[in-house]
Coordinates of N, CA and C in Angstrom, one line a residue:
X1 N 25.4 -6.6 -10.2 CA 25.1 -5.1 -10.5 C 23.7 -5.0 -10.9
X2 N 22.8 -3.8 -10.9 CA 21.6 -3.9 -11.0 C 21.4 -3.3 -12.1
X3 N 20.5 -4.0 -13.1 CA 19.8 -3.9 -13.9 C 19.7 -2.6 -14.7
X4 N 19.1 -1.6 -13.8 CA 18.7 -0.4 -14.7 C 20.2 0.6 -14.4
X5 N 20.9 0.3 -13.5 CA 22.2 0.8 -13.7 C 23.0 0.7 -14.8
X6 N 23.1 -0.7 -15.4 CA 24.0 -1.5 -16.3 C 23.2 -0.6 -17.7
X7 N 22.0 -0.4 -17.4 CA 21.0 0.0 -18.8 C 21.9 1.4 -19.1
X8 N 21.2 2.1 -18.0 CA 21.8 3.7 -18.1 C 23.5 4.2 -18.2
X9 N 24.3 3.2 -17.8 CA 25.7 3.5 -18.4 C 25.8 3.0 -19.4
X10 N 25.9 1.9 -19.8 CA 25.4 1.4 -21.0 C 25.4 2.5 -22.2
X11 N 24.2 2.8 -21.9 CA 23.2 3.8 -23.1 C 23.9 4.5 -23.3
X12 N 24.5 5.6 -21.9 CA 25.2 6.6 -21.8 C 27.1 6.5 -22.3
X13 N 27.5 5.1 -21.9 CA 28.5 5.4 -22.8 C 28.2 5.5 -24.4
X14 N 27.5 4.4 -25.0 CA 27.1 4.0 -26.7 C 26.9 5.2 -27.4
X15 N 26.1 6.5 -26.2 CA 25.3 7.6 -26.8 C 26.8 8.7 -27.1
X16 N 27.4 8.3 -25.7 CA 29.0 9.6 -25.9 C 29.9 9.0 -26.8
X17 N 29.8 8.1 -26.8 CA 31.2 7.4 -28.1 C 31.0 8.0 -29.8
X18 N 29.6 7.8 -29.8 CA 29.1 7.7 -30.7 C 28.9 9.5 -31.2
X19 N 28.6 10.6 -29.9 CA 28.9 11.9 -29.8 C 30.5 12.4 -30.2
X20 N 31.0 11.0 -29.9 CA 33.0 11.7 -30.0 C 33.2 11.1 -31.6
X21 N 32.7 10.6 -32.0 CA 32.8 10.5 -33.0 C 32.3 10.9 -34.3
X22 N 31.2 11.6 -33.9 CA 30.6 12.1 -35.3 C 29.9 13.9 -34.4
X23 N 30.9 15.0 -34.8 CA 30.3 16.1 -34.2 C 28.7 16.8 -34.3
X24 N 28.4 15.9 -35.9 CA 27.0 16.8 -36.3 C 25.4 15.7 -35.6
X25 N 26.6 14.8 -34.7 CA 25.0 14.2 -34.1 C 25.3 14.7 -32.5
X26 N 26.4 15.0 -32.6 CA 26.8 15.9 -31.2 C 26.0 17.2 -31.1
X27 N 25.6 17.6 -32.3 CA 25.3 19.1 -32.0 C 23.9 18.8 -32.4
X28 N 23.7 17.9 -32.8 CA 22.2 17.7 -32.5 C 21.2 17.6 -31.4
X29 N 21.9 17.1 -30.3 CA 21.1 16.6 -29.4 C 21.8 17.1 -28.5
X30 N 22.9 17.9 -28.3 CA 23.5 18.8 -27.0 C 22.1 19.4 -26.7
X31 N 22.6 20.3 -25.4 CA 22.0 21.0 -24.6 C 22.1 22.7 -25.4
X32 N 20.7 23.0 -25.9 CA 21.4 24.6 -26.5 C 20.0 25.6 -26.3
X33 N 20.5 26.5 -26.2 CA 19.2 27.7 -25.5 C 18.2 27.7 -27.0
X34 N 18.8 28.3 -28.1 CA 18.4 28.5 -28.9 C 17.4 27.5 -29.5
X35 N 18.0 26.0 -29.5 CA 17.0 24.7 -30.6 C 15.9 24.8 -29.3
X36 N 16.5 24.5 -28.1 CA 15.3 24.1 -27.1 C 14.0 25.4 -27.1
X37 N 14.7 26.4 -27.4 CA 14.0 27.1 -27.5 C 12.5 27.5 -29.1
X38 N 13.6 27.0 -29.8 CA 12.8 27.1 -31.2 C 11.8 25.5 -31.5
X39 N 11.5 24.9 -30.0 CA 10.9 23.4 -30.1 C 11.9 22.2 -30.1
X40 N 13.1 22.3 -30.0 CA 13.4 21.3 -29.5 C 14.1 21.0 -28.4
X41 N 12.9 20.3 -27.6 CA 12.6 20.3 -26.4 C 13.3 19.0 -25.5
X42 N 13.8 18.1 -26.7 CA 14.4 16.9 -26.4 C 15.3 16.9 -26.2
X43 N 16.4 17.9 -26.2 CA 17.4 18.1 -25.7 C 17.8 18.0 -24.6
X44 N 17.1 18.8 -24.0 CA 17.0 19.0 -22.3 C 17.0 17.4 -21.6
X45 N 17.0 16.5 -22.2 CA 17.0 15.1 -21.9 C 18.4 14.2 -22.7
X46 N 18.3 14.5 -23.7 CA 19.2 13.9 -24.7 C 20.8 14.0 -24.1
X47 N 20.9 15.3 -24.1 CA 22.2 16.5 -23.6 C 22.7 15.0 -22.9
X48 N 21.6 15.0 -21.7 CA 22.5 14.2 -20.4 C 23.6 12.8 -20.9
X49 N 23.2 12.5 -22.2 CA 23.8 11.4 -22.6 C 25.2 11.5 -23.4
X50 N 25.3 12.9 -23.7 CA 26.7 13.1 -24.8 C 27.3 13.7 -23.4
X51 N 29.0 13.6 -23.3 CA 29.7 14.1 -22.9 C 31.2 14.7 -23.6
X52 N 32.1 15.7 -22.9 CA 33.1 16.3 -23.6 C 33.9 15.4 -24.1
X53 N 34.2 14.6 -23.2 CA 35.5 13.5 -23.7 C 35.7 12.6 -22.7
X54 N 36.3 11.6 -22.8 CA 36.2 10.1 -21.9 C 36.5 10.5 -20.4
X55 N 37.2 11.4 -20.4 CA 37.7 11.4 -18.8 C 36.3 12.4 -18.0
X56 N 35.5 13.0 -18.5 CA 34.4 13.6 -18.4 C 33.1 12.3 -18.1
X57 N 33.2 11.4 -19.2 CA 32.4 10.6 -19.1 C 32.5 9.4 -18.0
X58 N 33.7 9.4 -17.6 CA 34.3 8.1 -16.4 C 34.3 8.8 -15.3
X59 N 34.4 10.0 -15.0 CA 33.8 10.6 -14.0 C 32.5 10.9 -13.2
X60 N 31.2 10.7 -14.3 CA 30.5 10.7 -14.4 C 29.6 9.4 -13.9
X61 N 30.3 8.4 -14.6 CA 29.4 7.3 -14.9 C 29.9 6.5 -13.1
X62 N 31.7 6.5 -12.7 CA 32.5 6.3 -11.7 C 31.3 6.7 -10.8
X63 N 31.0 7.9 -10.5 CA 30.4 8.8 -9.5 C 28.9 7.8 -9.3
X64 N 28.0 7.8 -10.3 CA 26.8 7.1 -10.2 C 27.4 5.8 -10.2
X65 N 28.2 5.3 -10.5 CA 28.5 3.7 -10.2 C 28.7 3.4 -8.6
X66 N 29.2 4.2 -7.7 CA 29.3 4.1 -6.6 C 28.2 4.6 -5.5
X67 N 27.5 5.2 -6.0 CA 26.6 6.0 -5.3 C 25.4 5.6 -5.4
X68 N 24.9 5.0 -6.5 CA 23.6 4.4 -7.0 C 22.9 3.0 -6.0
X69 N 23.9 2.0 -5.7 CA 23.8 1.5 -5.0 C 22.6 1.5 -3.6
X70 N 23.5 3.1 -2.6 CA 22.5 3.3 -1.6 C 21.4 3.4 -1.9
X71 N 21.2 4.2 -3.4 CA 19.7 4.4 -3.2 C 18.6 3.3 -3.9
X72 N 19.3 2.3 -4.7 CA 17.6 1.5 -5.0 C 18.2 0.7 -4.2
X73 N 19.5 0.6 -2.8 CA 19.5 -0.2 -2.0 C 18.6 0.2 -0.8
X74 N 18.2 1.2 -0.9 CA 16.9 2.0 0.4 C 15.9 2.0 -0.6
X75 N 15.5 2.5 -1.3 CA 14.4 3.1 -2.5 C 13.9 1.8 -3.7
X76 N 14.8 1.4 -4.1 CA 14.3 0.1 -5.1 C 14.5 1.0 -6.8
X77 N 14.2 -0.1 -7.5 CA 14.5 0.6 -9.0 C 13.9 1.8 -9.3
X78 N 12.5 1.5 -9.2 CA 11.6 2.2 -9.6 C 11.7 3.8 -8.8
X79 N 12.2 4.0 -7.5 CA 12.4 5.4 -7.6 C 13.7 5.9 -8.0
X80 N 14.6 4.7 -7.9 CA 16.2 5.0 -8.2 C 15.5 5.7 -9.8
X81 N 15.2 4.8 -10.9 CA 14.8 5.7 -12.0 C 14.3 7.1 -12.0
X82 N 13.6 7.4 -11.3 CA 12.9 8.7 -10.6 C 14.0 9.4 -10.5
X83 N 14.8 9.2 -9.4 CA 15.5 10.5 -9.0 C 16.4 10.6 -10.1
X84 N 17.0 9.9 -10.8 CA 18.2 10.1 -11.8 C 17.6 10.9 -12.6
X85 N 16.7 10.2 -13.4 CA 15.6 10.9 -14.8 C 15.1 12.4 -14.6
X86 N 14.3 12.5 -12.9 CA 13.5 13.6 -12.5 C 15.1 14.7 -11.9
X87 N 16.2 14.0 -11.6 CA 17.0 15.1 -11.4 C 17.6 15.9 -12.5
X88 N 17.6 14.9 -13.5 CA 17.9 15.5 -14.8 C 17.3 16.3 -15.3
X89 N 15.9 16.2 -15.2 CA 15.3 17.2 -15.7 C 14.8 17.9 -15.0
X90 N 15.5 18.4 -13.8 CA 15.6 19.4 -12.6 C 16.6 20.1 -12.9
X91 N 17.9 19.8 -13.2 CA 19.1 20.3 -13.7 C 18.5 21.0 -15.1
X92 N 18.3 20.2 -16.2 CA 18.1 21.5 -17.6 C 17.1 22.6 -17.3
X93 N 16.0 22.1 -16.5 CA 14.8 23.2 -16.0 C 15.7 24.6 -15.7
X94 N 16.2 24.0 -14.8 CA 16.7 25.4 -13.9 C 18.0 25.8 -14.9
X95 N 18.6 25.3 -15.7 CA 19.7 25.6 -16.7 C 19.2 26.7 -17.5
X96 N 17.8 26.1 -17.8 CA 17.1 26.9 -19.0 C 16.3 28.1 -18.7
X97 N 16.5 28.0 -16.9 CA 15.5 29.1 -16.6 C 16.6 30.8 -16.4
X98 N 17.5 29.6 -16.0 CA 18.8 30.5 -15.8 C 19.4 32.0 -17.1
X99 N 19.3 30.6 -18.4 CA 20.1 31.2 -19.7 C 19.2 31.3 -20.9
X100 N 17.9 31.4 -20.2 CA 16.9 31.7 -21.4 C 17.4 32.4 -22.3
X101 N 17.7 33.5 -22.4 CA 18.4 34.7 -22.9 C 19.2 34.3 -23.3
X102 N 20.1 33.4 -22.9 CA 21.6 33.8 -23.9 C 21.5 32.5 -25.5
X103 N 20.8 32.6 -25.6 CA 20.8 31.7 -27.0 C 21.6 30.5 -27.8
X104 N 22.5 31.5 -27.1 CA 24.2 30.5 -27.8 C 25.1 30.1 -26.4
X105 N 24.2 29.7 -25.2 CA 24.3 28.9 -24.3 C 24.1 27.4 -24.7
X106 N 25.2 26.4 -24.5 CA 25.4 25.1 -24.9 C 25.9 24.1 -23.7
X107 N 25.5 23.1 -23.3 CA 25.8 21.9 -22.3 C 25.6 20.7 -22.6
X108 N 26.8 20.0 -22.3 CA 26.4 18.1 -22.3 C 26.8 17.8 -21.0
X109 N 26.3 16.2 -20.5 CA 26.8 15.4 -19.5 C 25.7 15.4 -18.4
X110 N 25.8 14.3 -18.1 CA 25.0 13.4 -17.4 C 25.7 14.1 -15.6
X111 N 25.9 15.4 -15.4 CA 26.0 15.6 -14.3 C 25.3 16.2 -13.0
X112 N 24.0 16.8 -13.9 CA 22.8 17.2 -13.1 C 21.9 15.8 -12.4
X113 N 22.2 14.9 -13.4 CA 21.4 13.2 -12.6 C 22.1 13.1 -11.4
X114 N 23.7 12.8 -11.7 CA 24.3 12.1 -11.0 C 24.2 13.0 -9.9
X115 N 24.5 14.1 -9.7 CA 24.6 15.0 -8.7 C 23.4 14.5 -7.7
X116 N 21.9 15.0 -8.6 CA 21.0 14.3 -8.3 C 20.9 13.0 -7.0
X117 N 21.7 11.5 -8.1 CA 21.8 10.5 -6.9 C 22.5 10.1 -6.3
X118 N 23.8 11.5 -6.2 CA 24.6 11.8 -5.1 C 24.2 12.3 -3.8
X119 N 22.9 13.4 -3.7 CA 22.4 14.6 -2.8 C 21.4 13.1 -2.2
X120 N 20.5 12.4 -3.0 CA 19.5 11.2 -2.8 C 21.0 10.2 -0.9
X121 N 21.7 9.9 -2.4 CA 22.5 8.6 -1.5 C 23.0 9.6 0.1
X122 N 23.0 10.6 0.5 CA 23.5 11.3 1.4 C 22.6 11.6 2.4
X123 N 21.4 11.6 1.6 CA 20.1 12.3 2.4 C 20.1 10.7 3.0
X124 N 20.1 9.7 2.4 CA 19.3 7.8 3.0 C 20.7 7.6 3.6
X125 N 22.2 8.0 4.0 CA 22.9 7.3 4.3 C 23.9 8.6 4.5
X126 N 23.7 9.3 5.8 CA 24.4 10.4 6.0 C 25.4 10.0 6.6
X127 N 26.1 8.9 7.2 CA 26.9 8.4 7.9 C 28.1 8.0 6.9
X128 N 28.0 8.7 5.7 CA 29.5 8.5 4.7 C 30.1 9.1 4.4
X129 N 31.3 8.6 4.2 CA 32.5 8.5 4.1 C 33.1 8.6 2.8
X130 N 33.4 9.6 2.2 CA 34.6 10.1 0.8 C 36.1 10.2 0.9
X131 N 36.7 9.6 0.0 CA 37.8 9.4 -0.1 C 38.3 10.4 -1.4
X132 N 38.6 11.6 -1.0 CA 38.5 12.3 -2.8 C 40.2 12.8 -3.2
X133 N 40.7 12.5 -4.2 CA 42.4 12.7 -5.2 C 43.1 12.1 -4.4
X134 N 43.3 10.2 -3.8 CA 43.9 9.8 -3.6 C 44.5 10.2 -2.2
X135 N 43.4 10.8 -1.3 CA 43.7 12.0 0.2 C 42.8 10.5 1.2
X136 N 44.4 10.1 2.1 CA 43.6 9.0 2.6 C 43.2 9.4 4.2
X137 N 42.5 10.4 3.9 CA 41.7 11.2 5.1 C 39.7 10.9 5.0
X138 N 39.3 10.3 5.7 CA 37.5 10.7 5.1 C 37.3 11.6 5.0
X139 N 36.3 11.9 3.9 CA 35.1 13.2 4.4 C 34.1 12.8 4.5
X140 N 33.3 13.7 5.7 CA 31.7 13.2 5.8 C 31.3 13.4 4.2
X141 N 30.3 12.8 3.6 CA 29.7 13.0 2.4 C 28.7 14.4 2.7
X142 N 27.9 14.4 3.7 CA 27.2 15.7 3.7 C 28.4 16.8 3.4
X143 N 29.4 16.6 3.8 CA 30.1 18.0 4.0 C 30.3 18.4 2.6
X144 N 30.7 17.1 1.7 CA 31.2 17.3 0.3 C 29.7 17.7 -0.3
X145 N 28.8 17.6 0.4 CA 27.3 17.6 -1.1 C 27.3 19.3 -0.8
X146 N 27.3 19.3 0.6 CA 27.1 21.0 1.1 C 28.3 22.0 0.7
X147 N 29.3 21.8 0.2 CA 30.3 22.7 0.0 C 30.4 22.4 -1.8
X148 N 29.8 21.3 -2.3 CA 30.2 21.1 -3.6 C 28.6 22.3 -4.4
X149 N 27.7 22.1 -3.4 CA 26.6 23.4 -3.8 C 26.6 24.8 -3.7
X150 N 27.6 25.2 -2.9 CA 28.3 25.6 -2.2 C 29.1 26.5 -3.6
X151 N 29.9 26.1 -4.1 CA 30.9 26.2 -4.9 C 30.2 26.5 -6.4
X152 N 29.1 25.3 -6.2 CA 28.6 25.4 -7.7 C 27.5 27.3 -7.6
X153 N 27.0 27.5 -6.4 CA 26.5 29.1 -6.4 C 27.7 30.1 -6.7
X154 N 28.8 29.6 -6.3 CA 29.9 30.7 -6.3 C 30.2 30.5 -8.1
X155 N 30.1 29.1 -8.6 CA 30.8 29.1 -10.1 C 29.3 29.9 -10.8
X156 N 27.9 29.9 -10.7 CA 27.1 30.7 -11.2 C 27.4 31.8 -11.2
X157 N 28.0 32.4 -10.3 CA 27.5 33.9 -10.0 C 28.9 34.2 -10.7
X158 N 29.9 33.7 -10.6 CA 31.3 33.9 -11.9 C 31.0 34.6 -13.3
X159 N 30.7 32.7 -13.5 CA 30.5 32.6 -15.0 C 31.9 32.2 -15.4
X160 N 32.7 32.7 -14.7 CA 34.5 32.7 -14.9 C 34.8 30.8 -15.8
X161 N 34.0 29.8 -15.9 CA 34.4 28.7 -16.6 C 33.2 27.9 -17.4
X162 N 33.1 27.0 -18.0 CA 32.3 26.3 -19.1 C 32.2 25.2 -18.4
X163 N 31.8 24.7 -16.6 CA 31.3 24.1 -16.0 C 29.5 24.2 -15.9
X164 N 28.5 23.5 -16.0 CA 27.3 23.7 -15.7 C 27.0 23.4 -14.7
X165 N 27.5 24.3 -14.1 CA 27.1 24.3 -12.2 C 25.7 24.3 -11.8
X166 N 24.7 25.8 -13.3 CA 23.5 25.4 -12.8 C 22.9 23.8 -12.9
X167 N 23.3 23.0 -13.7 CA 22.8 21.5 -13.9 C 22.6 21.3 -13.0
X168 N 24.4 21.4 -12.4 CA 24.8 20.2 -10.7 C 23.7 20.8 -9.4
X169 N 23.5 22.0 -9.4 CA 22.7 22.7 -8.6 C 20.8 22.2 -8.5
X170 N 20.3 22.3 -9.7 CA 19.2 21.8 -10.5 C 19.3 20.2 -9.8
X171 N 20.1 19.6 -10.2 CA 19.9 18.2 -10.2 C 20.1 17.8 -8.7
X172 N 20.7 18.6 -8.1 CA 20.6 18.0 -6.6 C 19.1 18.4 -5.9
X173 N 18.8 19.7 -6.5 CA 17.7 20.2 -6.0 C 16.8 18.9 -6.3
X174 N 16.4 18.6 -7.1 CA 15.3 17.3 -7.4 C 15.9 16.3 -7.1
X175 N 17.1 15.6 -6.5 CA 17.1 14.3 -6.2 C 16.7 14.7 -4.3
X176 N 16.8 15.9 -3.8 CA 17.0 16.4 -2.4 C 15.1 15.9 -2.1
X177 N 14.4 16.7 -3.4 CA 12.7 16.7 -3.4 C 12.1 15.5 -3.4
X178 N 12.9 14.8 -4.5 CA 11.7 13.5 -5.0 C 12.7 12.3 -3.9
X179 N 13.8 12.3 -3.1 CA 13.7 11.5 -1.6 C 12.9 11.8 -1.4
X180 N 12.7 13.4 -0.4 CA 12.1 13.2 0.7 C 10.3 13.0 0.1
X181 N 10.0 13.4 -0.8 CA 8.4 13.0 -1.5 C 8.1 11.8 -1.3
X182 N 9.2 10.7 -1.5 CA 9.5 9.3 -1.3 C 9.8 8.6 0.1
X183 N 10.3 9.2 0.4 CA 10.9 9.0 1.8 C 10.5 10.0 3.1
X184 N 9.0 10.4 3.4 CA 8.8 11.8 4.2 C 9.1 11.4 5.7
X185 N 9.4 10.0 6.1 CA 10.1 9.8 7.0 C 11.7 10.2 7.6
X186 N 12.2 10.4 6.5 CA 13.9 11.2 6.9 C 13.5 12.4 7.5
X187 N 12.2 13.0 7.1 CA 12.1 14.8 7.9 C 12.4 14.3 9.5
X188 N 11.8 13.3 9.8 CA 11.9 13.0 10.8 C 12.9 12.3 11.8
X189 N 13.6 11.6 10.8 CA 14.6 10.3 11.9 C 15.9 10.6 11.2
X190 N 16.1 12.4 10.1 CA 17.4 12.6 9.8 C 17.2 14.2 9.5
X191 N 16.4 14.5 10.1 CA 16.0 16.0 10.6 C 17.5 16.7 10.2
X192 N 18.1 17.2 11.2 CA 19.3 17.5 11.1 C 20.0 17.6 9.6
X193 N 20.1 16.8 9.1 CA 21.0 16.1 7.5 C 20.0 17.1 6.5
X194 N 18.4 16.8 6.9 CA 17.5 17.3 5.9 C 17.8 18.9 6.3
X195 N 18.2 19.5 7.1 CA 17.9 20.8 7.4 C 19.4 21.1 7.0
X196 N 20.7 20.7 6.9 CA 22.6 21.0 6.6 C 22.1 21.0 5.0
X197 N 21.4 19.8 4.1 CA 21.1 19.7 3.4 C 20.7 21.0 2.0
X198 N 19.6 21.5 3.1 CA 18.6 22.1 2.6 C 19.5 23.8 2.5
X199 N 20.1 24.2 3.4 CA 21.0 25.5 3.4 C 21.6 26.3 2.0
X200 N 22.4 25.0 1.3 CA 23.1 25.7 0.0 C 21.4 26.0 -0.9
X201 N 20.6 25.6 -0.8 CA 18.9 25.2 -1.9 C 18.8 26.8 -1.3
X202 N 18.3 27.3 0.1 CA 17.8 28.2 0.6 C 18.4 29.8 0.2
X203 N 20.0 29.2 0.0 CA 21.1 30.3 0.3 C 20.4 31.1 -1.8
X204 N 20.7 29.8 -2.1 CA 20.0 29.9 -3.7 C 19.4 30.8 -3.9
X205 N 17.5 30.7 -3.4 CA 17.0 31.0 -3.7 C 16.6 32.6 -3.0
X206 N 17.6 32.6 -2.1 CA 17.7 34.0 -1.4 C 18.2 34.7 -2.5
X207 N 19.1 34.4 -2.6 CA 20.0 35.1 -3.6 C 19.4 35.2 -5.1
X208 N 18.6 34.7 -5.9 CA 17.7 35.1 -7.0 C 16.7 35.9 -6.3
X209 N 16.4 35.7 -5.1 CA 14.9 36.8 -4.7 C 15.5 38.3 -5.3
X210 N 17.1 38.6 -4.4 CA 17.7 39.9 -4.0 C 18.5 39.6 -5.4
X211 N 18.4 39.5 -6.6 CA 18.7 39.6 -8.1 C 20.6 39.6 -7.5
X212 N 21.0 38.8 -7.2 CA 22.5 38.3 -6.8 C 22.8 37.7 -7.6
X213 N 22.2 36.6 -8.2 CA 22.4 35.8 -9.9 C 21.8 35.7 -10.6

């Protein structure tokens, strides 16, 4: 198993255990409009490390456990770090650009990363294959990254749950960027994938032009 994987669950469990057990260091370093706003800006990083509860956090860590692989198996450590780290802080950016305003807006969990080096592993390895609630049918993985961004625009424009869809949105958007920055060869020899890819990002930012969310 590699190295900076083992580091980052690791951390990330020790950080949430340690969040489930004492709520006032939980509420320290969550995700919240208001502290990040009044200077604490560390949050926006920290957040990614506390989660709701164990089945939150094994979902989480499950997801980058399987996924992480493709990409410092194409990319190597040093950008795998990149996309995880830089998608996380693609996910609170756009969280925070979102709910500047609401103050008493609050988020944990490491799922703007992972999304992140989920959107990465699909863009370097579009030829996979998901197995998702025990359904022993594949799905293309593009299809799940494109309909799960897809879903996360429809859960923004709700609001109807206490999912941080902007994160997952945010964090794909920067694992989608800092590939192809890294990799400007896929525009070329995965054209197609980069352009199915790119549609939920585009559909996005249409829809904040024409004030839709």
């Amino acid at each position: 198993m590699n190295i900076l994987l083992i580091i980052i669950i690791s951390f990330t469990v020790l950080i949430s255990f340690k969040g489930f057990e004492n709520s006032v260091f939980f509420r320290n370093y969550e995700f919240h409009i208001g502290s990040i706003r009044s200077g604490e800006q560390f949050r926006m990083i920290s957040s990614a490390f506390l989660h709701s509860d164990i089945s939150h956090l094994a979902f989480n860590m499950l997801t980058l456990y399987f996924f992480a692989p493709v990409v410092y198996g194409y990319l190597g450590n040093l950008t795998f770090g990149l996309i995880y780290f830089g998608s996380l802080f693609f996910g609170s950016l756009l969280t925070l650009y979102f709910h500047y305003k609401d103050y008493h807006y609050r988020a944990i969990g490491a799922s703007g990363a992972v999304t992140g080096v989920l959107y990465s592993a699909i863009l370097l390895q579009p030829d996979m294959n998901l197995y998702l609630f025990f359904i022993p049918i594949p799905i293309p993985a593009y299809i799940f990254g494109i309909g799960y961004l897809l879903y996360s625009i429809y859960g923004m424009k709700a609001k109807n749950d206490n999912i941080g869809h902007t994160a997952h949105f945010g964090g794909a958007i920067g694992g989608f960027i800092i590939s192809l920055v890294n990799e400007p060869n896929l525009l070329i020899e995965n054209q197609a994938m980069v352009i199915l890819l790119a549609i939920p990002i585009i559909i996005l930012f249409i829809l904040i032009k024409w004030g839709k969310i």
